[in-house]
Short mmCIF file of C-alpha atoms and ligand atoms in Angstrom, two decimals:
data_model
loop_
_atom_site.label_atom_id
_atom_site.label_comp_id
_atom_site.label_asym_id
_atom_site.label_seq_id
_atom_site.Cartn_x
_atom_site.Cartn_y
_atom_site.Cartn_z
CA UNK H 153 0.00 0.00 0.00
CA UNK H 154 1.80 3.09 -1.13
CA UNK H 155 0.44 6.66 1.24
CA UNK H 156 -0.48 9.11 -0.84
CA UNK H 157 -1.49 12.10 1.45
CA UNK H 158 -1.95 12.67 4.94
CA UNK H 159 -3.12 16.01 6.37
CA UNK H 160 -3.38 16.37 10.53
CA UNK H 161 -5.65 18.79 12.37
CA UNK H 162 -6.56 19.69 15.52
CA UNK H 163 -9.88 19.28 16.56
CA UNK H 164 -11.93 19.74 20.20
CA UNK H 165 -12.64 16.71 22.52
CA UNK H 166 -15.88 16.29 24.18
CA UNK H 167 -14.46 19.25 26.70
CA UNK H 168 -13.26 21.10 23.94
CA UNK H 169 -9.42 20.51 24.56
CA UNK H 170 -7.85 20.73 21.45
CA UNK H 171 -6.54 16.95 20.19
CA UNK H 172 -5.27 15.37 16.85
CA UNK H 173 -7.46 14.25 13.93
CA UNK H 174 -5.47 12.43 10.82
CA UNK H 175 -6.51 11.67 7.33
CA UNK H 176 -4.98 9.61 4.99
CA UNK H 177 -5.01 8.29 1.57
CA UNK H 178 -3.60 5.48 0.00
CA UNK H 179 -2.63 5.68 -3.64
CA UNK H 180 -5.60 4.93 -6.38
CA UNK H 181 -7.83 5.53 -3.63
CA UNK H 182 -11.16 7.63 -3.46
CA UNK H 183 -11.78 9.70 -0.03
CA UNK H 184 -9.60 8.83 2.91
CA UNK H 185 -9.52 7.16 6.22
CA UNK H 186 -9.79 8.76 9.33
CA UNK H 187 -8.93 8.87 13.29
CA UNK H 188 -8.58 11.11 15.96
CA UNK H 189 -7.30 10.36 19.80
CA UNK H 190 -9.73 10.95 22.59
CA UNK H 191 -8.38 13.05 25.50
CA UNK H 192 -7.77 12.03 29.60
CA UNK H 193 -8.53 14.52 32.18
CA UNK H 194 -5.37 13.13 34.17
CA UNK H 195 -3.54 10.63 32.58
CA UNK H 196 -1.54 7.83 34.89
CA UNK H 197 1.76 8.26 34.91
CA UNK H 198 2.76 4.87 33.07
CA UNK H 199 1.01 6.06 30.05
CA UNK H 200 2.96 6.95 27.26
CA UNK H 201 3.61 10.48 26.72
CA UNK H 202 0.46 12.32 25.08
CA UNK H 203 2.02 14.57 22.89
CA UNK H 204 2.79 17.94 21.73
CA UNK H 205 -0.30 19.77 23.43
CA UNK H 206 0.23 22.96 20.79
CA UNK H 207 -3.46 24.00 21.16
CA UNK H 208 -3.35 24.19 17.29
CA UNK H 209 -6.64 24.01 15.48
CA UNK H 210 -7.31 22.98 12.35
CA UNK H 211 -4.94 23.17 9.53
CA UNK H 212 -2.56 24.93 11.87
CA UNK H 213 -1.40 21.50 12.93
CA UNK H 214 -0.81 20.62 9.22
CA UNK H 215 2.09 23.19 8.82
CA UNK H 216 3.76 22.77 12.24
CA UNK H 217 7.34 21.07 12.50
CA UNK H 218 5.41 17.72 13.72
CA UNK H 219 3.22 17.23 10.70
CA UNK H 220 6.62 18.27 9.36
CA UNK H 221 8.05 14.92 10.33
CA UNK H 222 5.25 12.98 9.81
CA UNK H 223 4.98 14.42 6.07
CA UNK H 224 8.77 13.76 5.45
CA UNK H 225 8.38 9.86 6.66
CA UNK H 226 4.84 8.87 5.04
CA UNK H 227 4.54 10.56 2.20
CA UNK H 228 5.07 8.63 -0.82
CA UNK H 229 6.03 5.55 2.01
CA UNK H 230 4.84 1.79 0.49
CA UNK H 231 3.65 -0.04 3.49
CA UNK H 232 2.92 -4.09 3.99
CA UNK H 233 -0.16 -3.39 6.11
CA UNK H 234 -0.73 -2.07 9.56
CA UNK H 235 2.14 -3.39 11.68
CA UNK H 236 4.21 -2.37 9.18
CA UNK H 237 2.94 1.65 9.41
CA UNK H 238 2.69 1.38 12.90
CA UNK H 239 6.12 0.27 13.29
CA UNK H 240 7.16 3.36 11.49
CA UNK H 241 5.09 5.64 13.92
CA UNK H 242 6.57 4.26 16.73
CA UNK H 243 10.26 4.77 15.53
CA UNK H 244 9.38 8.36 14.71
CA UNK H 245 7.61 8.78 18.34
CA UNK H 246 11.07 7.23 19.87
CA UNK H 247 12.85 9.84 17.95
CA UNK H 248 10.79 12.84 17.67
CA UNK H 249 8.44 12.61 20.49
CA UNK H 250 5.54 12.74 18.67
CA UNK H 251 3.24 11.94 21.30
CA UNK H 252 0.01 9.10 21.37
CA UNK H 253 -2.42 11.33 19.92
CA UNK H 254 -0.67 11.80 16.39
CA UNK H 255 0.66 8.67 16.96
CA UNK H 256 -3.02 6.45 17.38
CA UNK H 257 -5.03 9.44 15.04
CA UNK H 258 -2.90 8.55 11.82
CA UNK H 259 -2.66 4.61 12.90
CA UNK H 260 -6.68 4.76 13.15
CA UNK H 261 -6.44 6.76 9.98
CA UNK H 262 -4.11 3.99 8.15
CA UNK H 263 -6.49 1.49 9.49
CA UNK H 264 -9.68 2.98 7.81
CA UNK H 265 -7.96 3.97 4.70
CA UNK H 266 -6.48 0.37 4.31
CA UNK H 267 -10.17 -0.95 5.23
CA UNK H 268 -11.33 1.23 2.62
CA UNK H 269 -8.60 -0.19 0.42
CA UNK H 270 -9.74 -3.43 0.84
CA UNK H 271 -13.41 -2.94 0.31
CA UNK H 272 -13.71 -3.87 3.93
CA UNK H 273 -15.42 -2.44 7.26
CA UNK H 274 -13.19 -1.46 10.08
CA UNK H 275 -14.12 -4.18 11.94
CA UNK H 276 -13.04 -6.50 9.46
CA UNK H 277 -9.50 -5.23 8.92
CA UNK H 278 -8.92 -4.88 12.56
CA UNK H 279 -10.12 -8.73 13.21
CA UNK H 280 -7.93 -9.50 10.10
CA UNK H 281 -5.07 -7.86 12.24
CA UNK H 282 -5.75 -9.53 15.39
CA UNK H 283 -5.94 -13.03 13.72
CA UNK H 284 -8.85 -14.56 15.19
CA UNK H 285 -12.88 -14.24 14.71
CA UNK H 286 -14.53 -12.42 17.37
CA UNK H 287 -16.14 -14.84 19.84
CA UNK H 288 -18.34 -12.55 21.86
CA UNK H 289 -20.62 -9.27 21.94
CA UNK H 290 -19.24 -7.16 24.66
CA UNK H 291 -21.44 -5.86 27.94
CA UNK H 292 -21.81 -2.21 28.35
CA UNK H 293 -19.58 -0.12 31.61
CA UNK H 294 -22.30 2.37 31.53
CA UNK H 295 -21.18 5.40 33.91
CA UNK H 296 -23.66 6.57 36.25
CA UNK H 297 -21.76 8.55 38.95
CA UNK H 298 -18.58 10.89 37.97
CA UNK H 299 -16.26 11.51 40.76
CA UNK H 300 -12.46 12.19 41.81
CA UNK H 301 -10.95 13.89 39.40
CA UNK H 302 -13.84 13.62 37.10
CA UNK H 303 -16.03 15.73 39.39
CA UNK H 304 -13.22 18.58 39.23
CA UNK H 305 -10.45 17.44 41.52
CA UNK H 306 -12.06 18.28 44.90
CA UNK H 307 -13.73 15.42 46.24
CA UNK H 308 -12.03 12.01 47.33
CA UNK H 309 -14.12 9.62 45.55
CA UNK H 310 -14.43 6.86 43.21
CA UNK H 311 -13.88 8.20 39.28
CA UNK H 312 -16.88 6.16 38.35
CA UNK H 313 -19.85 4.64 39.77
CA UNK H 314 -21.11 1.86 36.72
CA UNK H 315 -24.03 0.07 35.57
CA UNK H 316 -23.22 -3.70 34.07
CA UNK H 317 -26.90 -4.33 31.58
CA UNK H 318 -27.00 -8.54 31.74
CA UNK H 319 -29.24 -9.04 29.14
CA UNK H 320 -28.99 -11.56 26.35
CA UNK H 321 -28.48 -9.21 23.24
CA UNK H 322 -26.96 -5.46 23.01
CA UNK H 323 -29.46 -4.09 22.02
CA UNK H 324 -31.39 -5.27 25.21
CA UNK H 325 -28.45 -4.08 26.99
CA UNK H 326 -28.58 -0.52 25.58
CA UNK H 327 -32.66 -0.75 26.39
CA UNK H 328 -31.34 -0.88 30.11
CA UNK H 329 -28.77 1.62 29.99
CA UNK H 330 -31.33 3.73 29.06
CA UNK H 331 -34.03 3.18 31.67
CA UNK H 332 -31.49 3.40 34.24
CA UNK H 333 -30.23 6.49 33.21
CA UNK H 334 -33.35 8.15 33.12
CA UNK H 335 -34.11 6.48 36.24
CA UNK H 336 -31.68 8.11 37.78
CA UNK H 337 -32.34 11.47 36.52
CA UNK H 338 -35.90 11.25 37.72
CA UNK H 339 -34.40 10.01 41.47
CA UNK H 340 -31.90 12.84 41.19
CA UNK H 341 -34.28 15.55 40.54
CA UNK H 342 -32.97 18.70 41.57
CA UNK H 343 -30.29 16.93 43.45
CA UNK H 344 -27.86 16.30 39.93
CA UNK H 345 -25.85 19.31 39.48
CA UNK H 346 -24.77 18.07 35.71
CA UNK H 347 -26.01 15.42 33.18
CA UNK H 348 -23.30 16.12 30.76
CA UNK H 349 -20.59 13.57 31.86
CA UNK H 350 -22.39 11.09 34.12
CA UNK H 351 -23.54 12.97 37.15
CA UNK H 352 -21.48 14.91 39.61
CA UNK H 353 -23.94 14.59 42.85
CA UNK H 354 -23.00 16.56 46.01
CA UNK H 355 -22.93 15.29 49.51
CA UNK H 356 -23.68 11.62 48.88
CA UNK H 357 -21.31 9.16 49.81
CA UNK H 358 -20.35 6.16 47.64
CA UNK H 359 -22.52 3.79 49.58
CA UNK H 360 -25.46 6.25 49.19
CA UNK H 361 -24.88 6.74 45.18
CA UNK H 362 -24.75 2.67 45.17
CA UNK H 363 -28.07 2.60 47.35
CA UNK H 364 -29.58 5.02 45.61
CA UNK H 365 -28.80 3.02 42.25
CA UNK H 366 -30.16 -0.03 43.94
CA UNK H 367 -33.32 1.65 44.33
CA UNK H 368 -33.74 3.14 41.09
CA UNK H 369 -32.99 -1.24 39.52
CA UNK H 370 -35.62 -2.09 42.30
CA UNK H 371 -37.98 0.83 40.66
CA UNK H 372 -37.49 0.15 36.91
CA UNK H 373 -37.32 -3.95 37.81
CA UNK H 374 -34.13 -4.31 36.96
CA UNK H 375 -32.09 -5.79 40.26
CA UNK H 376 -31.56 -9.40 38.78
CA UNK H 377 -30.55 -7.58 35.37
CA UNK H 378 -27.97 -5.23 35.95
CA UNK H 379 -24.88 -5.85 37.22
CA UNK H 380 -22.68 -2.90 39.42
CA UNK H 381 -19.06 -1.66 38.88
CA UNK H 382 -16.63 0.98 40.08
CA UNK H 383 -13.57 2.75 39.06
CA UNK H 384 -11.93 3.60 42.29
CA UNK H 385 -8.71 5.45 40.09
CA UNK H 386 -6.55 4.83 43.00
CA UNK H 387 -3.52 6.89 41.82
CA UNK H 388 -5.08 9.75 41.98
CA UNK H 389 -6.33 8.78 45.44
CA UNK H 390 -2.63 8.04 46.85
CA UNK H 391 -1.11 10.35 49.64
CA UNK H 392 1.42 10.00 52.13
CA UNK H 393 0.34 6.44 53.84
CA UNK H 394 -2.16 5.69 51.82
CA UNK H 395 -5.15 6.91 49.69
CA UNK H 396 -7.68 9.31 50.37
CA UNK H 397 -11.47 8.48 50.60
CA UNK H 398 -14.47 10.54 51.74
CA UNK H 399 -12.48 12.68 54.69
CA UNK H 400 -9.80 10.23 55.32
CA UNK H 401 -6.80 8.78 54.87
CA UNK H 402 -6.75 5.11 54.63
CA UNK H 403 -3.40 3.07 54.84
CA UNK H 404 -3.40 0.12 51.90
CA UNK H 405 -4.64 -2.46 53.74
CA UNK H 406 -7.48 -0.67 55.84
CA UNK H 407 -8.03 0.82 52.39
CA UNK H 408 -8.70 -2.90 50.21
CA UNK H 409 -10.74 -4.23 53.62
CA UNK H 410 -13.03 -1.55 52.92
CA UNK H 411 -13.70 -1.99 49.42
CA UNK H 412 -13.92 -5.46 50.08
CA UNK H 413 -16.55 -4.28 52.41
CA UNK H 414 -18.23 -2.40 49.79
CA UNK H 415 -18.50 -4.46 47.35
CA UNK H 416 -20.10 -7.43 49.52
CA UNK H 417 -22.73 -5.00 50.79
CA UNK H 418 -23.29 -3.69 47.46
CA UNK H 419 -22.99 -7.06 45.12
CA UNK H 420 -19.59 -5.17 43.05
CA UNK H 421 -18.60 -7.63 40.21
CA UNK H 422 -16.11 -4.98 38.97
CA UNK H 423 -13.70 -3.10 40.73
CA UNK H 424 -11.28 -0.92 38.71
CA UNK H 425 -7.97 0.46 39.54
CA UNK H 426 -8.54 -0.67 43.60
CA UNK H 427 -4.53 0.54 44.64
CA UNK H 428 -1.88 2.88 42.94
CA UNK H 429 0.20 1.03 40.64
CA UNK H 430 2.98 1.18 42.63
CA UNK H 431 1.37 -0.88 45.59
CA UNK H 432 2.42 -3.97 44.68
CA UNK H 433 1.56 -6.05 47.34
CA UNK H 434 -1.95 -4.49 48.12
CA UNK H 435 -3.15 -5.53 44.39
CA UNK H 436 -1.77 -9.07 44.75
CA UNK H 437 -3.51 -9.70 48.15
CA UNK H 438 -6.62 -8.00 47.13
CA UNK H 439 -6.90 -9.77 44.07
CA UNK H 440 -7.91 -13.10 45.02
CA UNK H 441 -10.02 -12.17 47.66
CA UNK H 442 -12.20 -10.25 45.51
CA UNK H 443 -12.33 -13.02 43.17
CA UNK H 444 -13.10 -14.92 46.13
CA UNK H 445 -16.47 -13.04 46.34
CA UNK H 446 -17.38 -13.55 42.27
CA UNK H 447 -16.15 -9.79 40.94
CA UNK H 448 -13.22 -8.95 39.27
CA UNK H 449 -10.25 -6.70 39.47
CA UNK H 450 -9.47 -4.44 36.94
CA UNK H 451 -6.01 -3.01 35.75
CA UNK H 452 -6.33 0.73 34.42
CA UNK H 453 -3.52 2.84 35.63
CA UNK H 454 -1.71 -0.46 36.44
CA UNK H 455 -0.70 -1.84 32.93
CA UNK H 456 -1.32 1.75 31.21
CA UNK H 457 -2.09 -0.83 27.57
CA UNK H 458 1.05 -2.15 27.47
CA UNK H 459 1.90 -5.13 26.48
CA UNK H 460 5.19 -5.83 28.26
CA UNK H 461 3.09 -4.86 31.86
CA UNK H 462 0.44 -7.20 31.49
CA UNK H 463 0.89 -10.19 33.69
CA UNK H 464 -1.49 -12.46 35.68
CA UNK H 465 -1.62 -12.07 39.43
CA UNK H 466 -2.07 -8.39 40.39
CA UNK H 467 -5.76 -8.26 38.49
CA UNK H 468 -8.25 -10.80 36.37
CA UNK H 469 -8.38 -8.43 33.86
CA UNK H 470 -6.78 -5.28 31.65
CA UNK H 471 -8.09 -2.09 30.34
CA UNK H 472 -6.88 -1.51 26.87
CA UNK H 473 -6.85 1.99 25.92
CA UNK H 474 -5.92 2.77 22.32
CA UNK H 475 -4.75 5.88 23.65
CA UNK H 476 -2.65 4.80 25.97
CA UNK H 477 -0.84 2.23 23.80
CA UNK H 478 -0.51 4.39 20.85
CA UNK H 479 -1.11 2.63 17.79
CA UNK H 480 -4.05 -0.16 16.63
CA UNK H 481 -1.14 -2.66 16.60
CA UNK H 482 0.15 -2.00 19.98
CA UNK H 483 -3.13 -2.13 21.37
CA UNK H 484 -3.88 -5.32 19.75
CA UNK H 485 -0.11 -6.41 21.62
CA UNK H 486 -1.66 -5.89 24.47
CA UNK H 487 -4.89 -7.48 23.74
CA UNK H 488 -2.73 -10.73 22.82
CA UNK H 489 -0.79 -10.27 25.85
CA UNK H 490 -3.90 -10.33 28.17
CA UNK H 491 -4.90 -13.56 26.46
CA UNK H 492 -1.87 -15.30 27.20
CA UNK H 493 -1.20 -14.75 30.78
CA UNK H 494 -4.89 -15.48 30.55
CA UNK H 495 -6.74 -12.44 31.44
CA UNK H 496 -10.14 -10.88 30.69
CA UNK H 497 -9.85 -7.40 28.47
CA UNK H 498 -12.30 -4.19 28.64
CA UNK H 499 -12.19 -2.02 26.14
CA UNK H 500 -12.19 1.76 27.21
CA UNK H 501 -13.21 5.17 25.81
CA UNK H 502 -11.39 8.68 27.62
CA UNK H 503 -12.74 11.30 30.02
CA UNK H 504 -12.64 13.38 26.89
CA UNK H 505 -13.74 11.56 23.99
CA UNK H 506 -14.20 12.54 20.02
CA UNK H 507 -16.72 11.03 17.86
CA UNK H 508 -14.21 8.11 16.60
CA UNK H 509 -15.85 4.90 17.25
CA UNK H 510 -13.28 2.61 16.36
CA UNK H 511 -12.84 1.54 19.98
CA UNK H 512 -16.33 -0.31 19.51
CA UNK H 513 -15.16 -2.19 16.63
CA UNK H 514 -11.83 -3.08 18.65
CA UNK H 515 -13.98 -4.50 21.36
CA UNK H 516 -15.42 -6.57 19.10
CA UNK H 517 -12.36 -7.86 17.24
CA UNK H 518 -10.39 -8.48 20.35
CA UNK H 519 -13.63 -10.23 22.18
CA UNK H 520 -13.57 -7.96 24.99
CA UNK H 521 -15.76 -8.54 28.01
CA UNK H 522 -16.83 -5.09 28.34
CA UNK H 523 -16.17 -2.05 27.21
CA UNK H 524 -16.72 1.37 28.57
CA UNK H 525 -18.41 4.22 26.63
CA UNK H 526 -20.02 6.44 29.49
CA UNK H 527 -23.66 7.07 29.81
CA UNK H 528 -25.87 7.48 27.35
CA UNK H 529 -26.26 11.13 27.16
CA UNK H 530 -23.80 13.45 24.98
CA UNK H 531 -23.15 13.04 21.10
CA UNK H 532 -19.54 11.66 21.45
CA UNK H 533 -21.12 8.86 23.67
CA UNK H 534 -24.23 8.48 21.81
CA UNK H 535 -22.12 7.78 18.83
CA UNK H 536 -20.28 4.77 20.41
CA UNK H 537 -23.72 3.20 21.06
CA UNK H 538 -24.98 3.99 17.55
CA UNK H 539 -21.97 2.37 16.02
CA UNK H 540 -22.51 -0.82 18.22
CA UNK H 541 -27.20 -0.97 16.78
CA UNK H 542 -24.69 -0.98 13.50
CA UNK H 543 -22.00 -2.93 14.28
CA UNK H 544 -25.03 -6.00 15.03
CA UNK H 545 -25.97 -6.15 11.23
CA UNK H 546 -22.60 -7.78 10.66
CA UNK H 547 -22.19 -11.08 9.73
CA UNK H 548 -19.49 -10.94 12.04
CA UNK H 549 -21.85 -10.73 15.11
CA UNK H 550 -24.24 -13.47 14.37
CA UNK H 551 -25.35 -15.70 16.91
CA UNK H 552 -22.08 -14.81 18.87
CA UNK H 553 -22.62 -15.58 22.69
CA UNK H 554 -22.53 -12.57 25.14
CA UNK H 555 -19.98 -13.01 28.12
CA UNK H 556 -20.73 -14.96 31.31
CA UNK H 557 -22.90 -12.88 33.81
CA UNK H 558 -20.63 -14.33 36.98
CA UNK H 559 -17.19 -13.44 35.80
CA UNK H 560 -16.16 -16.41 38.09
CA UNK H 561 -17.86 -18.80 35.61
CA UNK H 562 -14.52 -18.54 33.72
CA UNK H 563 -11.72 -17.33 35.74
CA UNK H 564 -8.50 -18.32 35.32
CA UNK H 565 -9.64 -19.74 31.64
CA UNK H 566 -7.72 -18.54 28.64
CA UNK H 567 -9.85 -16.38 26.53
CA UNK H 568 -8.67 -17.47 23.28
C1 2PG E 1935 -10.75 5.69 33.02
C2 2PG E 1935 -11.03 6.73 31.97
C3 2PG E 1935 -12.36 6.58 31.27
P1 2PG E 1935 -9.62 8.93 31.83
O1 2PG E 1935 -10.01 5.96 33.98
O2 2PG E 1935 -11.10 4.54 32.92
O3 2PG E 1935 -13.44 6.90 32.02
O4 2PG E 1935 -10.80 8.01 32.44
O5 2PG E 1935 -9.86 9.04 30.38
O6 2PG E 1935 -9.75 10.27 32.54
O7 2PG E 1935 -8.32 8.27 32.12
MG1 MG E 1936 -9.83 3.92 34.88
#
């Protein structure tokens, strides 16, 4: 495949922060492909670096001494396919420092344009890439509750409070995330302070945001059907001795006994980023104990999406952000790597998010458990769950099973 043209730009994120949109086109070929990189509020510190952060907008990008570079080394550049162009990227990040968001925007870019290429949908080139059909339809991490240092830095709580839909089709499962949602808003009343990223609630603890969701299944009839999750985001928790949590400062041990706690009284299946990534010991303890109970651990922060991290013992399963691992092809490593130490994958989107989609299709082809796309309000979100009612008229999906409702049904069991 010979590149043609590529053009980058800088576009707004769902919090209008300027980020990195790429197009590019192959030789002989009509239109283009295209990708842009979502945006974290925070990023962990074992993610790769993010980039340039120029503020540039639009086709200012295109003429500064980055697109520069990335002119120079693709253009006119015959590739094999996408490990090939991705392997270029990442030589030019190691020398230039380009950063993950030109780095993943022109791989998602290469990966459309070569889709295009091939008369293919995304979803086919990228399960072409991993190697394997997709065996499963993923279940939805549907936020309910924003907090830490999504609610603005102040308060010491978990990132997310989430909603699991267990039915026995997506679209079923999006029919939930809906009625919970607006559920929620109804219980909420004047009480929700902002619909646009979850909710930010003030003055209610995390037990009393998990009750209150409780209620609102009990309401709508959903208890049996919906399964509960949290992102506790511990690194941005850790202090001195331990990890701040709702006026106090818990040492690692008194810390994972009370989310233990938690998520008995509450019926947690997921529990995301319990400990900083540093705590070594705390994950490995915790681990198996909260397996112990039928939920599973969770590594965000803790393997950043990188394949040389993952490794079986601290969690049951990893987080693959394409963001975080820079390219479709090192996200796909990591995929690959979760498999073989064998660990469950989730698929996730940012804090601020564009309206790419591929990370829907990625889900698919790497047969993620879950993946996480934030509640259903807000057009970057709402186009995640529109590409999904699309995403089910593929051949690709038919009759695939959905994945077990008691994630201890296969622990410990390879995933491919
Ligand atoms: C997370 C993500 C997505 P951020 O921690 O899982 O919600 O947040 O993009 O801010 O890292
Ligand atoms: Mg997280």
């Amino acid at each position: 495949m010979l590149i043609e043209r590529v053009r980058l730009r800088g576009v707004l994120d769902s919090r209008a922060h300027p980020t990195v949109e790429a197009d590019l086109q192959l030789a002989g070929q009509e239109g283009h492909g295209r990708g842009s990189c979502p945006v974290a509020i925070a990023p962990g510190r074992r993610e790769r670096r993010r980039g340039l952060r120029t503020g540039a907008l639009g086709a200012e990008l295109d003429q500064g001494a980055t697109a520069r570079l990335v002119h120079s080394a693709l253009h006119g550049r015959r590739v094999s396919g996408q490990r090939e162009f991705d392997a270029v990227l990442r030589a030019l990040d190691d020398e230039h420092a380009l950063g993950a968001d030109v780095t993943l925007a022109l791989s998602l870019a290469f990966a459309r344009a070569a889709a295009l290429h091939g008369r293919l949908h995304l979803l086919d080139w990228l399960v072409g890439q991993n190697g394997s059909p997709p065996r499963q339809v993923p279940r939805l991490l549907v936020n309910a509750f924003s907090g830490g240092i999504h609610a603005r830095g102040a308060a010491a709580s978990f990132q997310q409070i989430m909603t699991i839909p267990l039915g026995e089709s997506l679209a079923e499962d999006i029919r939930t995330a809906l009625s919970v949602h607006s559920g929620l808003e109804e219980a909420l009343g004047d009480a929700r302070l902002s619909a646009s990223s979850g909710f930010l609630v003030g003055g209610r603890s995390t037990s009393e945001q998990l009750a209150l969701l409780a209620a609102v299944l009990e309401r709508r009839g959903l208890r049996g059907g919906v399964g509960l999750g949290v992102d506790v985001a511990a690194e941005h928790l850790a202090v001195d001795g331990g990890y701040r949590f709702e006026g106090g400062v818990h040492d690692s041990a008194g810390f994972g006994a009370l989310l233990l706690r938690l998520a008995g009284d509450h019926g947690l299946s997921y529990v995301e980023d319990p400990f900083d990534p540093a705590d070594t010991d705390a994950w490995h303890t915790f681990t198996p104990r909260l397996g112990a109970i039928g939920a599973r651990v969770v590594g965000d922060d803790l393997f950043a999406s990188d394949a040389r991290r993952v490794e079986a013992g601290p969690a049951h399963a990893v987080l693959l952000k394409p963001s975080q691992a820079g390219t479709v092809s090192a996200t796909l490593d990591a995929a690959s790597a979760a498999a073989s130490a064998g660990l469950r994958t989730v698929v996730s989107h940012r804090s601020g998010e564009t309206e790419d989609t591929s990370i829907c299709d990625l889900a698919v082809a790497v047969g993620a458990d879950h993946i996480k796309i934030g509640g259903p309000r807000r057009g970057d979100r709402i186009a995640k769950y529109n590409r999904f009612l699309r995403l089910l008229e593929s051949p690709l999906l038919a009759g695939l099973p959905r994945p077990p409702v008691h994630p201890e049904e296969n622990q410990h069991v390879p995933c491919q």
